[in-house]
Short mmCIF file of C-alpha atoms in Angstrom, two decimals:
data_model
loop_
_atom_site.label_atom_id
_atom_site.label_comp_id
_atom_site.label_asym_id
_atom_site.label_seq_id
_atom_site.Cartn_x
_atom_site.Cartn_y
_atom_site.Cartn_z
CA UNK P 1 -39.15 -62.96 -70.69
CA UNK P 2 -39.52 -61.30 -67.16
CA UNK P 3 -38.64 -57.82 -66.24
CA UNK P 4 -35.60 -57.87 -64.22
CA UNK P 5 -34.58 -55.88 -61.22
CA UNK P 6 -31.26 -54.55 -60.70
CA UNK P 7 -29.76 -51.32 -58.98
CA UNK P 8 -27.35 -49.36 -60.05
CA UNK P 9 -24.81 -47.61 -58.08
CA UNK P 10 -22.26 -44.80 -58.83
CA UNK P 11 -21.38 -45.63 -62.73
CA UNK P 12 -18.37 -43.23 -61.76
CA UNK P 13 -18.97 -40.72 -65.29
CA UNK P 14 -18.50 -44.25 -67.40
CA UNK P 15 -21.32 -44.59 -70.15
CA UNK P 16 -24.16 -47.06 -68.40
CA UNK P 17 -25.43 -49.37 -70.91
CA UNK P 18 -28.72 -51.11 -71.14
CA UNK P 19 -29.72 -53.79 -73.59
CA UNK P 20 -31.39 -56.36 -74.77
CA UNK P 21 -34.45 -56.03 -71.46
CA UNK P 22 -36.19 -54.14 -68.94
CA UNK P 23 -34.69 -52.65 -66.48
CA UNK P 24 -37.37 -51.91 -63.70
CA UNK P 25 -36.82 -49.08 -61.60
CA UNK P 26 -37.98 -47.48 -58.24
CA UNK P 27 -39.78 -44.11 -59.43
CA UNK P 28 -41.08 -42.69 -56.98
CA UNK P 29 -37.63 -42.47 -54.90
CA UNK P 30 -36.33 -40.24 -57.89
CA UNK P 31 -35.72 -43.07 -60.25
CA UNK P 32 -32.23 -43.55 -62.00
CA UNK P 33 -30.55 -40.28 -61.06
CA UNK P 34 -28.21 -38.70 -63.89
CA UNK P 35 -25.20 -37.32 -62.57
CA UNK P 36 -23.48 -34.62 -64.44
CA UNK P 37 -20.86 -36.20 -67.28
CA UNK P 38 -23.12 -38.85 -67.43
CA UNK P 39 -24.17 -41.62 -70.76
CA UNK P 40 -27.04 -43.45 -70.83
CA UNK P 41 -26.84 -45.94 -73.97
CA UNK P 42 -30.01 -47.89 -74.30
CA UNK P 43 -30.18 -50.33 -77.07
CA UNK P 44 -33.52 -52.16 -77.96
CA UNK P 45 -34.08 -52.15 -74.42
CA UNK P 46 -37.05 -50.55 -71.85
CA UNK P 47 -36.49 -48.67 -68.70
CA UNK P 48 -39.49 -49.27 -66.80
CA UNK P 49 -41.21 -47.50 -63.46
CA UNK P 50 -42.42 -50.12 -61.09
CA UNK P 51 -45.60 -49.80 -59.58
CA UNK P 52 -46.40 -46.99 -57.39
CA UNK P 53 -48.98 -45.13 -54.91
CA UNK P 54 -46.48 -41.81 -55.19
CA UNK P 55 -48.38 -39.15 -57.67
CA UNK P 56 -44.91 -37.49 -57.72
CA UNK P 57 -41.66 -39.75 -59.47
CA UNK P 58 -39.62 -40.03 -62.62
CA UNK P 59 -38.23 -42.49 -64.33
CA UNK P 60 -34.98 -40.71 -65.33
CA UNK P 61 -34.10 -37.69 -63.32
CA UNK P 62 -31.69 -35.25 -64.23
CA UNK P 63 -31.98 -32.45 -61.58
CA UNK P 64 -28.69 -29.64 -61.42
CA UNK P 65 -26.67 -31.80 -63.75
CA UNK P 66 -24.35 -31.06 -66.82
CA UNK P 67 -22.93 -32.33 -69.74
CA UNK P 68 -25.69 -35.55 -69.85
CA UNK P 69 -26.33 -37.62 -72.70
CA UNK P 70 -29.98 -40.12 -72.96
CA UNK P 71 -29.39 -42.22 -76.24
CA UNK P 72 -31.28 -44.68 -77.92
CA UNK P 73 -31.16 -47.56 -80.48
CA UNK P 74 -34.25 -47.96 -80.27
CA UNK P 75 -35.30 -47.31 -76.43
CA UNK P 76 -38.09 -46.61 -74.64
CA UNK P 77 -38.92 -45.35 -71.04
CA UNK P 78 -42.31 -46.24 -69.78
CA UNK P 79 -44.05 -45.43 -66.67
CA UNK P 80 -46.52 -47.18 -64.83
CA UNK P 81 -50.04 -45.76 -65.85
CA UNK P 82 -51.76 -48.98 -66.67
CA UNK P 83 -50.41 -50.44 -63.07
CA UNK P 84 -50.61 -46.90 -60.87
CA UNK P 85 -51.52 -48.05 -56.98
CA UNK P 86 -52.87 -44.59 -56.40
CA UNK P 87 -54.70 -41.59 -57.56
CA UNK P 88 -53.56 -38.83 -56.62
CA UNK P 89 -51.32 -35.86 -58.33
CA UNK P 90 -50.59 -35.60 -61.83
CA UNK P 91 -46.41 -36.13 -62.08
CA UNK P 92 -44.93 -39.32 -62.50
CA UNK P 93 -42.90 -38.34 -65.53
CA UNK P 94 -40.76 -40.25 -67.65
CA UNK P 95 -38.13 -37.90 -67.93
CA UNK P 96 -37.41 -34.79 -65.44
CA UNK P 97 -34.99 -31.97 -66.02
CA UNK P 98 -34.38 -29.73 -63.07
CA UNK P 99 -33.04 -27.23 -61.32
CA UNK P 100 -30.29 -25.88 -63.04
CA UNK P 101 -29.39 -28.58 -65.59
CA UNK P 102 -27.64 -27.80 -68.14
CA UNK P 103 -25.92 -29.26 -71.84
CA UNK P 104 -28.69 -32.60 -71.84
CA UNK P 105 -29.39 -34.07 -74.94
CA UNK P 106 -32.07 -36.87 -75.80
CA UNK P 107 -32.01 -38.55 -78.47
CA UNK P 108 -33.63 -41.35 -79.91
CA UNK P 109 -36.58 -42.46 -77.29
CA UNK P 110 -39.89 -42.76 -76.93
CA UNK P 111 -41.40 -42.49 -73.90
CA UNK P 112 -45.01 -43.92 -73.01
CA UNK P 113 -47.43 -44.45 -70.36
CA UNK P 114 -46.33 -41.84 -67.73
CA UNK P 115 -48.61 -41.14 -64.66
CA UNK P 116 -47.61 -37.54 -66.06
CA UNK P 117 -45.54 -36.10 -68.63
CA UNK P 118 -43.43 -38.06 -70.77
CA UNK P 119 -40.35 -35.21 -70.32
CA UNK P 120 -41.27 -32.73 -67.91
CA UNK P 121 -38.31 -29.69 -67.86
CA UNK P 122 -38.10 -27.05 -65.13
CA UNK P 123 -40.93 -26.50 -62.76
CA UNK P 124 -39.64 -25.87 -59.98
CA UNK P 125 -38.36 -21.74 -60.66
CA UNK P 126 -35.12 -22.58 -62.08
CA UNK P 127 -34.56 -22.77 -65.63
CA UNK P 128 -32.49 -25.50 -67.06
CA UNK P 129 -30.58 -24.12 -69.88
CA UNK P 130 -28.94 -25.75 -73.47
CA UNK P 131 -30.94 -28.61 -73.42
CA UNK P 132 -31.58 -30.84 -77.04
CA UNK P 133 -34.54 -33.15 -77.74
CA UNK P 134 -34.82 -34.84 -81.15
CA UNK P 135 -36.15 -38.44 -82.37
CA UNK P 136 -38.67 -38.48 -79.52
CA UNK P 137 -41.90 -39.98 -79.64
CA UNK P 138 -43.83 -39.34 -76.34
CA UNK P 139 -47.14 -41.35 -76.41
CA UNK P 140 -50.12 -42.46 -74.52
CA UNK P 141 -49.20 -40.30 -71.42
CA UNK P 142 -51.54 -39.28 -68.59
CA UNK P 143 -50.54 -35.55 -69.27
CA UNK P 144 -48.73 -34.24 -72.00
CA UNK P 145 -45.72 -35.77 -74.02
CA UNK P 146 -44.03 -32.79 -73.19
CA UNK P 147 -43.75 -29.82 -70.71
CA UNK P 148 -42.12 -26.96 -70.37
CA UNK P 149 -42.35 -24.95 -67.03
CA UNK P 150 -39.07 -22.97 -67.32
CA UNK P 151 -36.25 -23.30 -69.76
CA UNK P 152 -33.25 -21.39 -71.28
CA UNK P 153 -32.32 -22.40 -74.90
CA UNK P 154 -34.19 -25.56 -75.94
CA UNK P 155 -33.86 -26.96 -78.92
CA UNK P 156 -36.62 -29.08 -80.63
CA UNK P 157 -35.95 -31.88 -83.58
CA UNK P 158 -38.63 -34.59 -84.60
CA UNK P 159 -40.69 -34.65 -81.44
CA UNK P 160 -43.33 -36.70 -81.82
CA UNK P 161 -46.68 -36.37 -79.51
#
């Protein structure tokens, strides 16, 4: 079956549910933004990065938010390694938490084939703070499956790299 493309637009604090497909999505312009309050359910579906030149996107992007909640059954995020248009920089990441996030929790994902890091969490002098990670398997990433610039409390469960 082909990827399909759709866009999604203000999911106004509902839970956003993906299943059953791929749902591409347009990294490098900050991918699918997480507002705070926000549910992503993804059941045996893929959220995928389309093909970019940009060294610098994410897939999932969770930058100043609170209360946010990524949860699979089964999922996976996948960036766009195998299909990069450029080569430059080292951060197309499949999942970003920044500036002063707060209360995320992952659960249930694996992420694969990032330009970057699969989750990449502070970096850029703020520290994101109470944020939970289990039942991840990060694989087959250009970088690391996980990195932590700056961080409060993080908690750690079953992280697979």
């Amino acid at each position: 079956e082909a990827a399909r493309t759709y866009k999604v637009k203000g999911a106004l604090g509902l839970p956003l549910l993906v299943a059953d497909g791929t749902l591409l999505v347009t990294a490098d312009s900050g991918g699918l933004v997480l507002p705070s309050g926000f549910r992503l359910l993804i059941e045996h579906a893929t959220i995928k990065a389309k093909p970019t030149t940009s060294g610098f996107y994410q897939v999932l992007r969770i930058n100043g938010g609170s209360d946010i909640q990524i949860l699979g059954r089964p999922a996976v995020v996948e960036g766009e390694w195998d299909e990069h248009l450029g080569v430059a920089s080292e951060h197309g990441h499949g999942i970003a938490i920044f500036g002063n996030s707060a209360d995320v929790r992952i659960d249930g994902i694996e992420i694969r084939n990032c330009w970057g890091d699969g989750i990449a969490v502070g970096g850029d002098d703020s520290a994101p703070d109470d944020i939970v990670v289990r039942n991840v398997w990060a694989h087959g990433n250009r970088r690391l499956g996980m990195s932590v610039a700056f961080a409060g409390l993080l908690g750690l469960a079953a992280v697979i790299n």
